[in-house]
PDB file of C-alpha atoms in Angstrom:
ATOM      1  CA  MET A  23      30.672 -37.997 -90.606  1.00  0.00           C
ATOM      2  CA  LEU A  24      29.488 -39.494 -86.954  1.00  0.00           C
ATOM      3  CA  GLY A  25      31.322 -37.204 -84.780  1.00  0.00           C
ATOM      4  CA  LYS A  26      30.835 -35.358 -81.752  1.00  0.00           C
ATOM      5  CA  ILE A  27      30.480 -31.578 -81.590  1.00  0.00           C
ATOM      6  CA  ILE A  28      33.597 -30.505 -79.747  1.00  0.00           C
ATOM      7  CA  PHE A  29      33.579 -26.678 -81.414  1.00  0.00           C
ATOM      8  CA  TRP A  30      30.790 -24.374 -81.536  1.00  0.00           C
ATOM      9  CA  ASN A  31      30.815 -20.293 -82.130  1.00  0.00           C
ATOM     10  CA  LYS A  32      28.442 -17.542 -82.463  1.00  0.00           C
ATOM     11  CA  ALA A  33      28.184 -18.089 -86.971  1.00  0.00           C
ATOM     12  CA  ALA A  34      26.827 -21.977 -86.248  1.00  0.00           C
ATOM     13  CA  GLU A  35      24.370 -20.933 -83.665  1.00  0.00           C
ATOM     14  CA  LYS A  36      22.889 -18.544 -85.788  1.00  0.00           C
ATOM     15  CA  MET A  37      22.639 -20.725 -89.027  1.00  0.00           C
ATOM     16  CA  PHE A  38      21.506 -23.556 -86.790  1.00  0.00           C
ATOM     17  CA  GLY A  39      19.418 -22.563 -83.877  1.00  0.00           C
ATOM     18  CA  TYR A  40      21.373 -24.006 -81.565  1.00  0.00           C
ATOM     19  CA  GLN A  41      22.873 -22.507 -78.413  1.00  0.00           C
ATOM     20  CA  GLU A  42      26.846 -23.738 -77.534  1.00  0.00           C
ATOM     21  CA  HIS A  43      25.227 -25.965 -74.485  1.00  0.00           C
ATOM     22  CA  GLU A  44      22.386 -27.697 -76.683  1.00  0.00           C
ATOM     23  CA  VAL A  45      25.589 -28.696 -79.218  1.00  0.00           C
ATOM     24  CA  LEU A  46      28.366 -29.806 -76.977  1.00  0.00           C
ATOM     25  CA  GLY A  47      29.490 -33.458 -76.616  1.00  0.00           C
ATOM     26  CA  LYS A  48      26.452 -34.654 -78.761  1.00  0.00           C
ATOM     27  CA  SER A  49      26.408 -36.094 -81.702  1.00  0.00           C
ATOM     28  CA  ASN A  50      26.998 -34.232 -85.417  1.00  0.00           C
ATOM     29  CA  GLN A  51      23.894 -35.993 -87.166  1.00  0.00           C
ATOM     30  CA  ILE A  52      21.332 -33.510 -85.324  1.00  0.00           C
ATOM     31  CA  LEU A  53      22.961 -31.048 -87.716  1.00  0.00           C
ATOM     32  CA  ILE A  54      21.905 -33.593 -90.486  1.00  0.00           C
ATOM     33  CA  PRO A  55      18.253 -34.384 -91.884  1.00  0.00           C
ATOM     34  CA  LYS A  56      17.542 -37.627 -91.146  1.00  0.00           C
ATOM     35  CA  ARG A  57      16.722 -38.750 -95.051  1.00  0.00           C
ATOM     36  CA  ILE A  58      20.903 -38.055 -95.701  1.00  0.00           C
ATOM     37  CA  GLN A  59      22.286 -39.289 -92.480  1.00  0.00           C
ATOM     38  CA  GLU A  60      22.402 -43.015 -94.152  1.00  0.00           C
ATOM     39  CA  SER A  61      24.304 -41.603 -97.183  1.00  0.00           C
ATOM     40  CA  GLU A  62      26.891 -39.391 -94.957  1.00  0.00           C
ATOM     41  CA  LYS A  63      27.481 -42.545 -92.660  1.00  0.00           C
ATOM     42  CA  LYS A  64      28.945 -44.133 -95.861  1.00  0.00           C
ATOM     43  CA  GLY A  65      30.658 -41.212 -96.484  1.00  0.00           C
ATOM     44  CA  ARG A  66      32.365 -41.355 -93.027  1.00  0.00           C
ATOM     45  CA  GLU A  67      32.899 -45.345 -93.318  1.00  0.00           C
ATOM     46  CA  ARG A  68      34.636 -44.445 -96.887  1.00  0.00           C
ATOM     47  CA  VAL A  69      36.523 -41.909 -94.654  1.00  0.00           C
ATOM     48  CA  THR A  70      37.701 -43.973 -91.922  1.00  0.00           C
ATOM     49  CA  LYS A  71      39.125 -46.981 -94.367  1.00  0.00           C
ATOM     50  CA  ILE A  72      41.447 -44.403 -95.305  1.00  0.00           C
ATOM     51  CA  GLY A  73      43.370 -45.206 -91.913  1.00  0.00           C
ATOM     52  CA  HIS A  74      44.382 -42.925 -89.056  1.00  0.00           C
ATOM     53  CA  SER A  75      46.524 -40.515 -91.352  1.00  0.00           C
ATOM     54  CA  SER A  76      45.131 -36.993 -92.209  1.00  0.00           C
ATOM     55  CA  VAL A  77      42.828 -36.228 -95.605  1.00  0.00           C
ATOM     56  CA  PRO A  78      43.522 -32.857 -97.066  1.00  0.00           C
ATOM     57  CA  TRP A  79      40.996 -30.379 -97.284  1.00  0.00           C
ATOM     58  CA  THR A  80      37.625 -31.104 -99.408  1.00  0.00           C
ATOM     59  CA  ALA A  81      34.625 -29.111 -99.719  1.00  0.00           C
ATOM     60  CA  VAL A  82      31.785 -30.669-100.623  1.00  0.00           C
ATOM     61  CA  GLU A  83      27.806 -30.161-100.887  1.00  0.00           C
ATOM     62  CA  SER A  84      24.963 -31.484 -98.672  1.00  0.00           C
ATOM     63  CA  THR A  85      22.244 -30.415 -96.570  1.00  0.00           C
ATOM     64  CA  GLY A  86      21.631 -29.378 -93.249  1.00  0.00           C
ATOM     65  CA  VAL A  87      19.047 -29.025 -90.235  1.00  0.00           C
ATOM     66  CA  ARG A  88      17.951 -26.150 -88.230  1.00  0.00           C
ATOM     67  CA  LYS A  89      16.947 -26.574 -84.646  1.00  0.00           C
ATOM     68  CA  ASP A  90      13.464 -25.829 -86.247  1.00  0.00           C
ATOM     69  CA  GLY A  91      13.779 -28.817 -88.839  1.00  0.00           C
ATOM     70  CA  ASN A  92      13.593 -26.477 -91.740  1.00  0.00           C
ATOM     71  CA  GLU A  93      16.639 -27.905 -94.447  1.00  0.00           C
ATOM     72  CA  PHE A  94      19.022 -25.571 -96.183  1.00  0.00           C
ATOM     73  CA  PRO A  95      21.831 -26.680 -98.533  1.00  0.00           C
ATOM     74  CA  VAL A  96      25.572 -26.151 -96.883  1.00  0.00           C
ATOM     75  CA  GLU A  97      28.774 -26.516 -98.231  1.00  0.00           C
ATOM     76  CA  ILE A  98      31.078 -28.386 -95.774  1.00  0.00           C
ATOM     77  CA  SER A  99      34.616 -28.266 -95.880  1.00  0.00           C
ATOM     78  CA  PHE A 100      36.481 -30.994 -93.613  1.00  0.00           C
ATOM     79  CA  SER A 101      39.671 -32.171 -93.079  1.00  0.00           C
ATOM     80  CA  SER A 102      41.192 -35.101 -90.462  1.00  0.00           C
ATOM     81  CA  TRP A 103      44.450 -35.480 -88.483  1.00  0.00           C
ATOM     82  CA  LYS A 104      45.918 -38.373 -86.553  1.00  0.00           C
ATOM     83  CA  LEU A 105      46.419 -37.285 -82.834  1.00  0.00           C
ATOM     84  CA  GLY A 106      48.046 -40.292 -80.703  1.00  0.00           C
ATOM     85  CA  SER A 107      45.303 -43.060 -81.601  1.00  0.00           C
ATOM     86  CA  GLU A 108      42.073 -40.924 -82.025  1.00  0.00           C
ATOM     87  CA  LEU A 109      41.180 -39.501 -85.592  1.00  0.00           C
ATOM     88  CA  TYR A 110      39.701 -36.017 -85.251  1.00  0.00           C
ATOM     89  CA  PHE A 111      37.972 -34.298 -87.913  1.00  0.00           C
ATOM     90  CA  GLY A 112      37.361 -30.499 -87.788  1.00  0.00           C
ATOM     91  CA  ALA A 113      34.897 -29.247 -90.429  1.00  0.00           C
ATOM     92  CA  THR A 114      33.466 -25.342 -91.368  1.00  0.00           C
ATOM     93  CA  ILE A 115      30.078 -25.290 -92.754  1.00  0.00           C
ATOM     94  CA  ARG A 116      29.277 -22.588 -94.975  1.00  0.00           C
ATOM     95  CA  ASP A 117      25.085 -21.348 -95.711  1.00  0.00           C
ATOM     96  CA  ILE A 118      24.821 -21.099 -99.713  1.00  0.00           C
ATOM     97  CA  THR A 119      20.908 -20.638 -99.898  1.00  0.00           C
ATOM     98  CA  GLU A 120      21.591 -17.532-101.710  1.00  0.00           C
ATOM     99  CA  ARG A 121      24.391 -19.034-103.850  1.00  0.00           C
ATOM    100  CA  LYS A 122      22.147 -21.904-104.576  1.00  0.00           C
ATOM    101  CA  ARG A 123      19.346 -19.435-105.410  1.00  0.00           C
ATOM    102  CA  ALA A 124      21.526 -17.460-107.743  1.00  0.00           C
ATOM    103  CA  GLU A 125      22.245 -20.560-109.978  1.00  0.00           C
ATOM    104  CA  GLU A 126      18.291 -21.549-110.104  1.00  0.00           C
ATOM    105  CA  PHE A 127      17.742 -17.682-110.601  1.00  0.00           C
ATOM    106  CA  LEU A 128      20.774 -18.179-113.791  1.00  0.00           C
ATOM    107  CA  LYS A 129      19.429 -21.313-115.220  1.00  0.00           C
ATOM    108  CA  LYS A 130      15.460 -20.523-114.564  1.00  0.00           C
ATOM    109  CA  ARG A 131      16.843 -17.466-117.017  1.00  0.00           C
ATOM    110  CA  GLU A 132      19.094 -19.759-119.185  1.00  0.00           C
ATOM    111  CA  GLN A 133      16.322 -21.938-120.520  1.00  0.00           C
ATOM    112  CA  GLU A 134      13.985 -18.318-120.788  1.00  0.00           C
ATOM    113  CA  LEU A 135      16.117 -17.680-123.059  1.00  0.00           C
ATOM    114  CA  GLU A 136      16.306 -20.726-125.151  1.00  0.00           C
ATOM    115  CA  ILE A 137      12.860 -21.072-125.330  1.00  0.00           C
ATOM    116  CA  LYS A 138      13.369 -17.089-126.185  1.00  0.00           C
ATOM    117  CA  THR A 139      16.077 -17.793-129.163  1.00  0.00           C
ATOM    118  CA  SER A 140      13.625 -21.260-130.456  1.00  0.00           C
ATOM    119  CA  ASN A 141      10.391 -18.918-131.249  1.00  0.00           C
ATOM    120  CA  LEU A 142      13.084 -15.591-132.630  1.00  0.00           C
ATOM    121  CA  ASP A 143      14.216 -18.675-135.098  1.00  0.00           C
ATOM    122  CA  GLU A 144      10.483 -19.578-135.780  1.00  0.00           C
ATOM    123  CA  VAL A 145       9.657 -15.465-136.614  1.00  0.00           C
ATOM    124  CA  ASN A 146      12.489 -15.305-138.488  1.00  0.00           C
ATOM    125  CA  THR A 147      11.761 -18.160-140.463  1.00  0.00           C
ATOM    126  CA  ALA A 148       8.238 -17.187-141.186  1.00  0.00           C
ATOM    127  CA  LEU A 149       9.757 -13.455-141.961  1.00  0.00           C
ATOM    128  CA  ARG A 150      12.038 -15.484-144.660  1.00  0.00           C
ATOM    129  CA  VAL A 151       9.042 -16.626-146.098  1.00  0.00           C
ATOM    130  CA  LEU A 152       7.144 -13.606-145.754  1.00  0.00           C
ATOM    131  CA  LEU A 153       9.834 -11.587-147.881  1.00  0.00           C
ATOM    132  CA  LYS A 154      10.053 -14.174-149.982  1.00  0.00           C
ATOM    133  CA  SER A 155       6.756 -14.056-151.178  1.00  0.00           C
ATOM    134  CA  ARG A 156       6.403 -10.415-151.095  1.00  0.00           C
ATOM    135  CA  ASP A 157       9.665 -10.610-153.667  1.00  0.00           C
ATOM    136  CA  GLU A 158       7.601 -12.701-155.937  1.00  0.00           C
ATOM    137  CA  ASP A 159       4.639 -10.668-156.163  1.00  0.00           C
ATOM    138  CA  ARG A 160       6.482  -7.740-156.746  1.00  0.00           C
ATOM    139  CA  GLU A 161       8.171  -9.650-159.936  1.00  0.00           C
ATOM    140  CA  GLU A 162       4.819 -10.319-160.695  1.00  0.00           C
ATOM    141  CA  PHE A 163       3.459  -6.986-160.542  1.00  0.00           C
ATOM    142  CA  GLU A 164       6.992  -5.737-162.261  1.00  0.00           C
ATOM    143  CA  ASP A 165       6.150  -8.264-165.152  1.00  0.00           C
ATOM    144  CA  LYS A 166       2.615  -6.844-165.890  1.00  0.00           C
ATOM    145  CA  VAL A 167       3.685  -3.473-165.660  1.00  0.00           C
ATOM    146  CA  LEU A 168       6.434  -3.761-168.682  1.00  0.00           C
ATOM    147  CA  LEU A 169       4.197  -6.675-170.590  1.00  0.00           C
ATOM    148  CA  ASN A 170       1.371  -3.559-170.803  1.00  0.00           C
ATOM    149  CA  VAL A 171       3.586  -0.526-171.280  1.00  0.00           C
ATOM    150  CA  LYS A 172       5.237  -2.650-173.864  1.00  0.00           C
ATOM    151  CA  GLU A 173       2.013  -4.199-175.129  1.00  0.00           C
ATOM    152  CA  LEU A 174      -0.613  -1.010-174.866  1.00  0.00           C
ATOM    153  CA  VAL A 175       1.317   1.543-175.001  1.00  0.00           C
ATOM    154  CA  LEU A 176       4.688   1.771-176.938  1.00  0.00           C
ATOM    155  CA  PRO A 177       3.094   0.105-180.118  1.00  0.00           C
ATOM    156  CA  TYR A 178       0.866   2.860-180.427  1.00  0.00           C
ATOM    157  CA  ILE A 179       3.227   5.887-180.056  1.00  0.00           C
ATOM    158  CA  GLU A 180       5.287   4.096-182.663  1.00  0.00           C
ATOM    159  CA  LYS A 181       1.914   4.522-184.926  1.00  0.00           C
ATOM    160  CA  ILE A 182       2.113   7.814-183.674  1.00  0.00           C
ATOM    161  CA  LYS A 183       5.618   8.467-184.723  1.00  0.00           C
ATOM    162  CA  ASN A 184       4.784   7.216-188.115  1.00  0.00           C
ATOM    163  CA  ILE A 185       2.080   9.710-188.236  1.00  0.00           C
ATOM    164  CA  LYS A 186       3.311  13.464-189.889  1.00  0.00           C
ATOM    165  CA  LEU A 187       3.443  15.405-186.924  1.00  0.00           C
ATOM    166  CA  ASP A 188       4.949  18.481-186.501  1.00  0.00           C
ATOM    167  CA  SER A 189       8.341  19.269-184.450  1.00  0.00           C
ATOM    168  CA  ARG A 190       6.379  20.063-181.496  1.00  0.00           C
ATOM    169  CA  GLN A 191       4.097  17.323-181.590  1.00  0.00           C
ATOM    170  CA  LEU A 192       7.374  14.673-181.820  1.00  0.00           C
ATOM    171  CA  ASP A 193       8.812  16.962-179.232  1.00  0.00           C
ATOM    172  CA  TYR A 194       6.078  15.633-176.711  1.00  0.00           C
ATOM    173  CA  VAL A 195       5.745  11.808-178.295  1.00  0.00           C
ATOM    174  CA  ASN A 196       9.311  11.376-177.979  1.00  0.00           C
ATOM    175  CA  ILE A 197       9.880  12.959-174.032  1.00  0.00           C
ATOM    176  CA  LEU A 198       6.916  10.450-173.509  1.00  0.00           C
ATOM    177  CA  GLU A 199       8.536   7.575-175.127  1.00  0.00           C
ATOM    178  CA  SER A 200      11.335   8.460-172.804  1.00  0.00           C
ATOM    179  CA  ASN A 201       9.805   8.601-169.930  1.00  0.00           C
ATOM    180  CA  LEU A 202       8.148   5.644-170.159  1.00  0.00           C
ATOM    181  CA  ASN A 203      11.782   3.763-170.685  1.00  0.00           C
ATOM    182  CA  ASP A 204      12.904   5.189-167.914  1.00  0.00           C
ATOM    183  CA  ILE A 205       9.664   3.790-166.103  1.00  0.00           C
ATOM    184  CA  VAL A 206      10.296   0.546-166.664  1.00  0.00           C
ATOM    185  CA  SER A 207      14.307   0.341-166.971  1.00  0.00           C
ATOM    186  CA  PRO A 208      14.252  -1.476-163.526  1.00  0.00           C
ATOM    187  CA  PHE A 209      12.084  -3.659-164.747  1.00  0.00           C
ATOM    188  CA  LEU A 210      13.766  -4.280-167.977  1.00  0.00           C
ATOM    189  CA  ASN A 211      17.206  -4.380-166.242  1.00  0.00           C
ATOM    190  CA  ARG A 212      16.127  -7.934-163.598  1.00  0.00           C
ATOM    191  CA  LEU A 213      14.242  -9.460-166.933  1.00  0.00           C
ATOM    192  CA  SER A 214      17.249  -9.107-168.998  1.00  0.00           C
ATOM    193  CA  SER A 215      19.053 -11.214-166.323  1.00  0.00           C
ATOM    194  CA  LYS A 216      16.658 -13.751-165.818  1.00  0.00           C
ATOM    195  CA  TYR A 217      16.226 -14.130-169.489  1.00  0.00           C
ATOM    196  CA  LEU A 218      19.953 -14.812-170.059  1.00  0.00           C
ATOM    197  CA  LYS A 219      20.649 -11.306-171.350  1.00  0.00           C
ATOM    198  CA  LEU A 220      18.234 -11.448-174.151  1.00  0.00           C
ATOM    199  CA  THR A 221      17.928  -7.373-176.028  1.00  0.00           C
ATOM    200  CA  PRO A 222      15.394  -5.382-175.117  1.00  0.00           C
ATOM    201  CA  THR A 223      13.481  -6.702-178.234  1.00  0.00           C
ATOM    202  CA  GLU A 224      14.394 -10.399-177.767  1.00  0.00           C
ATOM    203  CA  ILE A 225      12.812  -9.513-174.109  1.00  0.00           C
ATOM    204  CA  ARG A 226       9.504  -7.733-175.805  1.00  0.00           C
ATOM    205  CA  VAL A 227       8.890 -11.160-177.745  1.00  0.00           C
ATOM    206  CA  ALA A 228       9.457 -13.299-175.336  1.00  0.00           C
ATOM    207  CA  ASN A 229       6.876 -11.324-172.344  1.00  0.00           C
ATOM    208  CA  LEU A 230       4.357 -11.624-175.682  1.00  0.00           C
ATOM    209  CA  VAL A 231       5.032 -15.401-176.141  1.00  0.00           C
ATOM    210  CA  LYS A 232       4.462 -15.881-172.427  1.00  0.00           C
ATOM    211  CA  GLU A 233       1.511 -14.286-172.371  1.00  0.00           C
ATOM    212  CA  GLY A 234       0.209 -16.369-175.479  1.00  0.00           C
ATOM    213  CA  LYS A 235       0.915 -14.306-178.140  1.00  0.00           C
ATOM    214  CA  THR A 236       0.818 -15.939-182.047  1.00  0.00           C
ATOM    215  CA  THR A 237       3.924 -15.243-184.310  1.00  0.00           C
ATOM    216  CA  LYS A 238       1.759 -13.519-185.887  1.00  0.00           C
ATOM    217  CA  ASP A 239      -0.047 -11.342-183.264  1.00  0.00           C
ATOM    218  CA  ILE A 240       3.173 -10.577-181.983  1.00  0.00           C
ATOM    219  CA  ALA A 241       4.350  -8.996-186.002  1.00  0.00           C
ATOM    220  CA  GLU A 242       1.311  -6.904-185.451  1.00  0.00           C
ATOM    221  CA  ILE A 243       1.876  -5.431-181.758  1.00  0.00           C
ATOM    222  CA  MET A 244       5.838  -4.617-182.693  1.00  0.00           C
ATOM    223  CA  GLY A 245       4.978  -3.825-186.579  1.00  0.00           C
ATOM    224  CA  LEU A 246       7.280  -6.014-187.802  1.00  0.00           C
ATOM    225  CA  ALA A 247       7.482  -9.141-190.393  1.00  0.00           C
ATOM    226  CA  LYS A 248       6.151 -12.296-189.575  1.00  0.00           C
ATOM    227  CA  LYS A 249       9.912 -13.853-190.498  1.00  0.00           C
ATOM    228  CA  THR A 250      11.447 -11.176-188.316  1.00  0.00           C
ATOM    229  CA  ILE A 251       9.168 -12.733-185.196  1.00  0.00           C
ATOM    230  CA  ASP A 252      10.253 -16.401-186.177  1.00  0.00           C
ATOM    231  CA  PHE A 253      14.099 -15.399-185.819  1.00  0.00           C
ATOM    232  CA  TYR A 254      13.795 -13.441-182.405  1.00  0.00           C
ATOM    233  CA  ARG A 255      11.662 -16.447-180.990  1.00  0.00           C
ATOM    234  CA  GLU A 256      15.065 -18.793-182.418  1.00  0.00           C
ATOM    235  CA  ASN A 257      17.357 -16.632-181.334  1.00  0.00           C
ATOM    236  CA  ILE A 258      15.484 -16.551-177.881  1.00  0.00           C
ATOM    237  CA  ARG A 259      15.432 -20.318-178.036  1.00  0.00           C
ATOM    238  CA  ARG A 260      18.993 -20.542-178.383  1.00  0.00           C
ATOM    239  CA  LYS A 261      19.836 -18.703-175.915  1.00  0.00           C
ATOM    240  CA  LEU A 262      17.740 -20.520-173.304  1.00  0.00           C
ATOM    241  CA  GLY A 263      18.793 -23.373-174.009  1.00  0.00           C
ATOM    242  CA  LEU A 264      16.217 -25.259-175.820  1.00  0.00           C
ATOM    243  CA  LYS A 265      17.274 -25.199-179.572  1.00  0.00           C
ATOM    244  CA  ASN A 266      17.075 -28.507-181.251  1.00  0.00           C
ATOM    245  CA  LYS A 267      14.543 -29.512-178.340  1.00  0.00           C
ATOM    246  CA  LYS A 268      10.770 -30.610-178.335  1.00  0.00           C
ATOM    247  CA  THR A 269      10.375 -27.830-175.200  1.00  0.00           C
ATOM    248  CA  ASN A 270       7.555 -25.648-175.568  1.00  0.00           C
ATOM    249  CA  LEU A 271       8.871 -22.128-175.285  1.00  0.00           C
ATOM    250  CA  ARG A 272       5.514 -20.506-173.711  1.00  0.00           C
ATOM    251  CA  THR A 273       5.669 -23.459-171.410  1.00  0.00           C
ATOM    252  CA  HIS A 274       9.495 -22.707-170.780  1.00  0.00           C
ATOM    253  CA  LEU A 275       9.064 -18.826-170.036  1.00  0.00           C
ATOM    254  CA  LEU A 276       6.191 -19.464-167.719  1.00  0.00           C
ATOM    255  CA  SER A 277       8.397 -21.578-165.323  1.00  0.00           C
ATOM    256  CA  VAL A 278      11.340 -19.019-165.640  1.00  0.00           C
TER     257      VAL A 278
END
């Protein structure tokens, strides 16, 4: 707002670099950068149009210019009042350079945090994919362990048990079978849920079907009749919701 400077204190002297005798009686435009003087003039005109009446104290942010030409951010609190026919303006000016620096710092930190958050989301997504792949690999490994034990080990233990053994030898075989069952039981529990609560025998049959074994092969491996294996296969199809459907049992098991 255009006007003459009629008061100047030590704080203003320190802020702008002018001595009191250099500014008293001069236009306050010397404290405003030339590039914004026009917009300041328009602001003055808007206030003047209110009329010769008091204007309450109002704070605005603007830009000041020092005697050496350096600009800096300021907050101007001003008011106006009428004395006789004259309209006077009073203003206090505060250097807000440090506040602006703090605001810029906080804004920059906020942007950095947003970037870090975005990067963290990407890392979390990659970790989830990696963990899912790891779980799938673990399940595949467990399936293979379970299948190998049931197909390549347990059938021979059953055959050994059918051989005439003394009590000590039979104890060893029973201990071996019990320990093997303990090893594969965690896998067996997961597969029981995976295959809709199939019985242990049905799980054995399902795994052998999954590996491409024929009914004859499964009967020989498990030491059962072919009709018995057919019975188990029908039970498996029923529990998997495949009864009266043309879906191939092995194809379905491979997709589970």
